[in-house]
Tab-separated table of C-alpha atoms and ligand atoms in Angstrom:
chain	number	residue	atom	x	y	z
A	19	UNK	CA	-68.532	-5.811	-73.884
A	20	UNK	CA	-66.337	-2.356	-73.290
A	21	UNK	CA	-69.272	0.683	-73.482
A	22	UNK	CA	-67.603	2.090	-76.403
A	23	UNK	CA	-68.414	-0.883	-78.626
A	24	UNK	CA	-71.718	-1.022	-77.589
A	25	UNK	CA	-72.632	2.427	-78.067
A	26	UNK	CA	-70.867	1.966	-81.344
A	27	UNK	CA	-73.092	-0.992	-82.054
A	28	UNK	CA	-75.674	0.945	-80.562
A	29	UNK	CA	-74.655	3.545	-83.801
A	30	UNK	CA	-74.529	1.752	-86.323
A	31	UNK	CA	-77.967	-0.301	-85.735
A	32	UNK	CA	-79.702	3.030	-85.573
A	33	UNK	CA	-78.094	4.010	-88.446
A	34	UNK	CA	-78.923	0.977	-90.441
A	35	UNK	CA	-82.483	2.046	-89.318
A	36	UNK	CA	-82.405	5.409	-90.620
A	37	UNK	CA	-81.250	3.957	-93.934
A	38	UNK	CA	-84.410	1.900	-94.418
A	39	UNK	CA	-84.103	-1.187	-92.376
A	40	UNK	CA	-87.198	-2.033	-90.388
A	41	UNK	CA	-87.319	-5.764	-90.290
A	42	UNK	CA	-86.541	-6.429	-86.788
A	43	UNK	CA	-85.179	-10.075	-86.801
A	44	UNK	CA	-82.271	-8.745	-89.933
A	45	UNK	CA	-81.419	-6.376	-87.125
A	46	UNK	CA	-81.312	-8.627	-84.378
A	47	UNK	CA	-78.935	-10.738	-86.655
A	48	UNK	CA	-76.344	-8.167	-86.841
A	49	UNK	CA	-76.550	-6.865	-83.536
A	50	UNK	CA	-75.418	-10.422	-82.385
A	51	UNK	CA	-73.124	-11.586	-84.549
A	52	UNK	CA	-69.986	-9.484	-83.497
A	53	UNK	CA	-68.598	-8.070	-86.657
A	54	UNK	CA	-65.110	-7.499	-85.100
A	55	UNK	CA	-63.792	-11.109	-84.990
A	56	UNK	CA	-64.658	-10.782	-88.589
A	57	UNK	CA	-62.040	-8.211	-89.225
A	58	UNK	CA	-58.059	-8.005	-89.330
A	59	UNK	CA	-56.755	-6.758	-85.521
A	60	UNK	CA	-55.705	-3.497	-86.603
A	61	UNK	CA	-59.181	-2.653	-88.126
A	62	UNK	CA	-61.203	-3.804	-85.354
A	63	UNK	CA	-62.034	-0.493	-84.022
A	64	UNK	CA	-63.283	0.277	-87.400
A	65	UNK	CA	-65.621	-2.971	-87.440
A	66	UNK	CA	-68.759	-1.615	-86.056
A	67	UNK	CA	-68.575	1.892	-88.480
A	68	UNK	CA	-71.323	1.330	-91.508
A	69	UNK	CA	-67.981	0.398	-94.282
A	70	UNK	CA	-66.545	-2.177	-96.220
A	71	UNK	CA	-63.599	-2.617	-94.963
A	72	UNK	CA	-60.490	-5.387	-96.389
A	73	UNK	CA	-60.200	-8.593	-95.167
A	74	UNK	CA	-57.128	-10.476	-97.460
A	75	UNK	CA	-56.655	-11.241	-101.059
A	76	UNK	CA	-57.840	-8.261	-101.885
A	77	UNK	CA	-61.224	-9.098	-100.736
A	78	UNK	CA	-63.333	-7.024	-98.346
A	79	UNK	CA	-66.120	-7.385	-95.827
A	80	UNK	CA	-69.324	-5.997	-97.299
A	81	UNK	CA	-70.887	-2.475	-95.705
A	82	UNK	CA	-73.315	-3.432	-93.285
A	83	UNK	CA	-75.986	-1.187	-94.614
A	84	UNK	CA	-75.100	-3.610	-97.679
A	85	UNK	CA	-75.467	-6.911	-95.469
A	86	UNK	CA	-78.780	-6.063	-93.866
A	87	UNK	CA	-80.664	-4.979	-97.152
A	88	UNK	CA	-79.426	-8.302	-99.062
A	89	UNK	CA	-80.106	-10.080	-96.374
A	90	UNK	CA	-83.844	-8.465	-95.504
A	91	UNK	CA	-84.207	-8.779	-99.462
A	92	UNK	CA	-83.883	-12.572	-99.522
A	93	UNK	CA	-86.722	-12.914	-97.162
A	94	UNK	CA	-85.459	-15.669	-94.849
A	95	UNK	CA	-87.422	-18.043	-92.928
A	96	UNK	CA	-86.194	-20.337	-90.454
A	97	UNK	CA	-87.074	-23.476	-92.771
A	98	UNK	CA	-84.582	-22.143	-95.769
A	99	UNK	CA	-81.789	-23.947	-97.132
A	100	UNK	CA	-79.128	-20.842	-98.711
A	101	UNK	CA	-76.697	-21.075	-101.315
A	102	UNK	CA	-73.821	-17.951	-100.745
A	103	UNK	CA	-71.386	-17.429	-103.166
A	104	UNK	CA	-68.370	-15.591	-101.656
A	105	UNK	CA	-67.665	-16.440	-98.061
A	106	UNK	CA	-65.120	-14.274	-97.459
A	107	UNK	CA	-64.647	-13.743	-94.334
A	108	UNK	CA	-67.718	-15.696	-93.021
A	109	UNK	CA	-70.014	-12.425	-91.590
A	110	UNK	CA	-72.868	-12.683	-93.771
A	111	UNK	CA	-72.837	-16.504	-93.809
A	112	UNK	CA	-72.768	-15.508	-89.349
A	113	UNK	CA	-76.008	-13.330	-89.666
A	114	UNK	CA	-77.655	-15.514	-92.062
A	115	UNK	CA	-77.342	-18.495	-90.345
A	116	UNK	CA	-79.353	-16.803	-87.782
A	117	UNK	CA	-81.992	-16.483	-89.904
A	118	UNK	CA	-82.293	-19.481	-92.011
A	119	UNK	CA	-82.131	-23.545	-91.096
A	120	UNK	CA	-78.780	-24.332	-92.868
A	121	UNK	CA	-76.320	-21.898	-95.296
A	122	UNK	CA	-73.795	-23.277	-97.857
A	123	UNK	CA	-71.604	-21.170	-98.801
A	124	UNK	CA	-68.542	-21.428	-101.320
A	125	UNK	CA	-65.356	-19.546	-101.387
A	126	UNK	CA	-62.732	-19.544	-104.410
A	127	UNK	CA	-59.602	-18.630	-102.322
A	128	UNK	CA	-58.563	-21.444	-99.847
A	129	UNK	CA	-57.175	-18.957	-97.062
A	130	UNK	CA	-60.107	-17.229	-96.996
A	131	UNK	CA	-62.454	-20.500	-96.406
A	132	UNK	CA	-60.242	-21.627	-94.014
A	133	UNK	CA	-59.969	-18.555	-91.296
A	134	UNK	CA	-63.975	-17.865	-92.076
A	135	UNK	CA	-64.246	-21.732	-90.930
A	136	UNK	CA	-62.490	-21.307	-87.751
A	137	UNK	CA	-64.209	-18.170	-87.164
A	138	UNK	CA	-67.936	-19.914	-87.645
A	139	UNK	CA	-66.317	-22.949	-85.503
A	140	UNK	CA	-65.369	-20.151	-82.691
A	141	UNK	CA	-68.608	-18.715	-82.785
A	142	UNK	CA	-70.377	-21.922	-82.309
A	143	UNK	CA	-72.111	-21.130	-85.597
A	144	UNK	CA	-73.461	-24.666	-86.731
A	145	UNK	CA	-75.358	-24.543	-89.431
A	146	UNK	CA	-73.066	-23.322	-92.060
A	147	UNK	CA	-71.394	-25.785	-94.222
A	148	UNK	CA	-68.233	-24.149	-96.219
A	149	UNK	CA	-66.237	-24.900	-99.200
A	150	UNK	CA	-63.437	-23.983	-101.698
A	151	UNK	CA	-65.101	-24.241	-105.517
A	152	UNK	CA	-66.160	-21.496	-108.100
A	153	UNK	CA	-69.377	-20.525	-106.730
A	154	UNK	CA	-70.557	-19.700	-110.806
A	155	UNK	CA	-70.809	-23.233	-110.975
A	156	UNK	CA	-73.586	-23.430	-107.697
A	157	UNK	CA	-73.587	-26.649	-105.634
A	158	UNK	CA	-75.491	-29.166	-107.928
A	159	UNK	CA	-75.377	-31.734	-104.598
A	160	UNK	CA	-77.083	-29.871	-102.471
A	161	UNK	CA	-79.403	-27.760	-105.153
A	162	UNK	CA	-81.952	-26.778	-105.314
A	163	UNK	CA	-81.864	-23.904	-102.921
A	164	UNK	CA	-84.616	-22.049	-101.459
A	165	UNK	CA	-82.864	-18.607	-101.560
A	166	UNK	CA	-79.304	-17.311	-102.854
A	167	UNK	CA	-77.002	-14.793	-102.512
A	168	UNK	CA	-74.049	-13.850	-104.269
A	169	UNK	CA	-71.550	-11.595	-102.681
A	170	UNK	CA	-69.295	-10.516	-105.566
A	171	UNK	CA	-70.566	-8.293	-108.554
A	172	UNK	CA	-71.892	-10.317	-111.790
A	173	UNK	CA	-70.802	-8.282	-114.835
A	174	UNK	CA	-73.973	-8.843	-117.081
A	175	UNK	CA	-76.572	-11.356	-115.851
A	176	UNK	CA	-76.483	-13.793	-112.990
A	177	UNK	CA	-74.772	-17.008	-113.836
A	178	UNK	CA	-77.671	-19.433	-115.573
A	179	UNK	CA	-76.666	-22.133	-113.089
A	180	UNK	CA	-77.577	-20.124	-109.818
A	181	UNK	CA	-80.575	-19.455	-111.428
A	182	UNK	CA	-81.434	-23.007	-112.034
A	183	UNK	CA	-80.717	-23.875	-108.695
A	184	UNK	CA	-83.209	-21.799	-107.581
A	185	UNK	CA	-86.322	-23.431	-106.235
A	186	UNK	CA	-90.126	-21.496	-107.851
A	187	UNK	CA	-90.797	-18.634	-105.289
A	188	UNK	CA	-87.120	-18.333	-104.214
A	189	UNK	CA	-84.942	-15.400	-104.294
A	190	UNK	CA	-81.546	-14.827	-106.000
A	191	UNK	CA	-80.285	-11.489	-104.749
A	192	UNK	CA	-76.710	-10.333	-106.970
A	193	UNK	CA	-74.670	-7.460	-107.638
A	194	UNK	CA	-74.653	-6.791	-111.116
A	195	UNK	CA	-72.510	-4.735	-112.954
A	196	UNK	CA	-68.781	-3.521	-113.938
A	197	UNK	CA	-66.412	-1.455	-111.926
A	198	UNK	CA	-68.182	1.172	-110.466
A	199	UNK	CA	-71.560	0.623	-112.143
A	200	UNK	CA	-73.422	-1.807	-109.900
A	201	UNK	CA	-76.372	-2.438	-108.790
A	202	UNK	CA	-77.941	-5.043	-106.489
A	203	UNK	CA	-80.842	-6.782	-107.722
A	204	UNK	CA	-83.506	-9.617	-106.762
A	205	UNK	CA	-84.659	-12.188	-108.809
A	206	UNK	CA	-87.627	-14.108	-107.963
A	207	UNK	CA	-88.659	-16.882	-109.631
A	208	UNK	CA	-91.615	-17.360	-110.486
A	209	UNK	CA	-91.708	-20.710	-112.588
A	210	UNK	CA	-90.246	-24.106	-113.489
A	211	UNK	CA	-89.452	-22.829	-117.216
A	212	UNK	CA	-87.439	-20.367	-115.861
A	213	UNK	CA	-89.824	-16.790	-115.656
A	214	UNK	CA	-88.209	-14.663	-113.386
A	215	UNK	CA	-89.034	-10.987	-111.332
A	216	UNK	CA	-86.414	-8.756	-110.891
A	217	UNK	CA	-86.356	-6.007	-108.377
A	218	UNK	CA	-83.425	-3.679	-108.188
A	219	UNK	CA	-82.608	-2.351	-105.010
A	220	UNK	CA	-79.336	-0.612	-104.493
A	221	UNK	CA	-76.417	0.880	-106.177
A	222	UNK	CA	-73.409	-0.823	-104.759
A	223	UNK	CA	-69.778	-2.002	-105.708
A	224	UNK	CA	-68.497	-5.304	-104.709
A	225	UNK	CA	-65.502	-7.455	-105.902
A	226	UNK	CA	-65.957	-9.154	-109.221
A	227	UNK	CA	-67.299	-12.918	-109.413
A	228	UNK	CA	-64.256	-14.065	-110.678
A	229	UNK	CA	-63.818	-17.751	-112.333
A	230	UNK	CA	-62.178	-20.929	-111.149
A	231	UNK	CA	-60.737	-21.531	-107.375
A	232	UNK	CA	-57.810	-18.746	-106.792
A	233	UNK	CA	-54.271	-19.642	-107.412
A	234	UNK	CA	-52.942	-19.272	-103.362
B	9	SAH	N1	-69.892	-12.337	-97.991
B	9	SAH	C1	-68.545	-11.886	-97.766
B	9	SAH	C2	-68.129	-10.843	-98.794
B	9	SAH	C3	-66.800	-11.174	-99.367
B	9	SAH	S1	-66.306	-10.291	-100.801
B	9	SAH	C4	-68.336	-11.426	-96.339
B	9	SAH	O1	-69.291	-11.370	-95.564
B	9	SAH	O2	-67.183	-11.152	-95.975
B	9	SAH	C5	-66.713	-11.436	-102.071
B	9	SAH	C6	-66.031	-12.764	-102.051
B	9	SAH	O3	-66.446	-13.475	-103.211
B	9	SAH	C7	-64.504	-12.699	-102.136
B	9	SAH	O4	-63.950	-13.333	-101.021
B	9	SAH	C8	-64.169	-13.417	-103.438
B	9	SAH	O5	-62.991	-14.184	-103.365
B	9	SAH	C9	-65.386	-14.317	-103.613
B	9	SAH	N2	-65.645	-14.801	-104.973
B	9	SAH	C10	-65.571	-14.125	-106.134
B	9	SAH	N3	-65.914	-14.934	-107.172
B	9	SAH	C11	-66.206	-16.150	-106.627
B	9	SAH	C12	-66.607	-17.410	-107.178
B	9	SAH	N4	-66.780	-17.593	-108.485
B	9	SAH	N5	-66.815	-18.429	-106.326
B	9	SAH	C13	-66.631	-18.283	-104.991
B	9	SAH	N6	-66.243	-17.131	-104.419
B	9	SAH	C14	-66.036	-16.076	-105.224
């Protein structure tokens, strides 16, 4: 790797530090999972700086201050199974599937899903399993999950379905909120009727959740 990446990577995981982050294997994660193949060429030198940056379809690439606290917040353990809604480009599903035994994670635009694929499939990232849908609608196959994530901003309350497809003493950890108002939660649930915890965490601004699969 050329020195100035890694002292930029060097940066930025100190600076995620500073910010909060102590759990050493979240950190880990992002330290290996090299942000800049996640990124359009001409923003690469940007990819290890703590931003969002854009990624296509008006989409972007979350902050990794962002990545690491959702990601720290969901508590994962080598034996979960994760629902993600919102693949974009495929880095969060990357560090997750560090973490966790197997990630499913749903996209609603097709050209999205299919570079974050070939990314993953570059990487030699195996245990994520992709696919176009509306993630509001969860995966009822493969449900129910131990922990979830949703990377695009609810605009009241997380869609009942995610929340059903939560297993008792999982996490569900959203962005909730309009344009500009947003904060990230975590809701833990704590029993089969449906009695839930909710921890807020951050104040954030993502992408909406949008409807349906994307018209392109
Ligand atoms: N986790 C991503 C962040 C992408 S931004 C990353 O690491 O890059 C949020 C993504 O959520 C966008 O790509 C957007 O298209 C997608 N999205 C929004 N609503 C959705 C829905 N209902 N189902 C699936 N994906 C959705």
């Amino acid at each position: 790797m050329p020195t100035q990446t890694a002292n930029k990577k060097i940066r930025l995981l100190l600076a995620l530090r500073a910010a909060g982050i102590t759990d050493t294997r979240v950190l880990a994660a992002i330290e290996s999972v090299p942000r800049d193949t996640f990124v359009p060429e001409e923003l690469k030198p940007q990819a290890w700086e703590d931003t969002a940056l854009p990624i296509g379809c008006g989409q972007t690439i979350s902050q990794p201050l962002v990545v690491a606290t959702m990601t720290a917040a969901l508590e994962p353990t080598d034996r979960d199974k994760v629902l993600e809604v919102g693949t974009g480009c495929g880095y969060q599903a990357a560090v997750l599937a560090r973490l966790v035994r197997r990630v499913y994670t749903i996209e609603r635009h097709k050209p999205l899903l299919q570079a974050a694929e070939s990314r993953l499939e570059t990487l030699g990232v195996r245990n994520v399993t992709a696919i176009c849908g509306d993630g509001m609608a969860g995966w009822p196959a493969q449900a129910p999950f131990d922990k979830i994530i949703v990377t695009a901003a609810a605009h009241g309350e997380p869609p009942p379905v995610l929340l059903e497809q939560l297993k008792v003493g999982g996490h569900l950890v959203i962005p909730v909120g309009g344009q500009g108002e947003q904060v990230l939660r975590r809701y833990t649930k704590e029993s089969a009727e449906g009695a839930f915890a909710v921890k807020g965490l951050l104040p954030v601004r993502f992408v909406p959740l949008l409807p349906d699969v994307a018209g392109d």
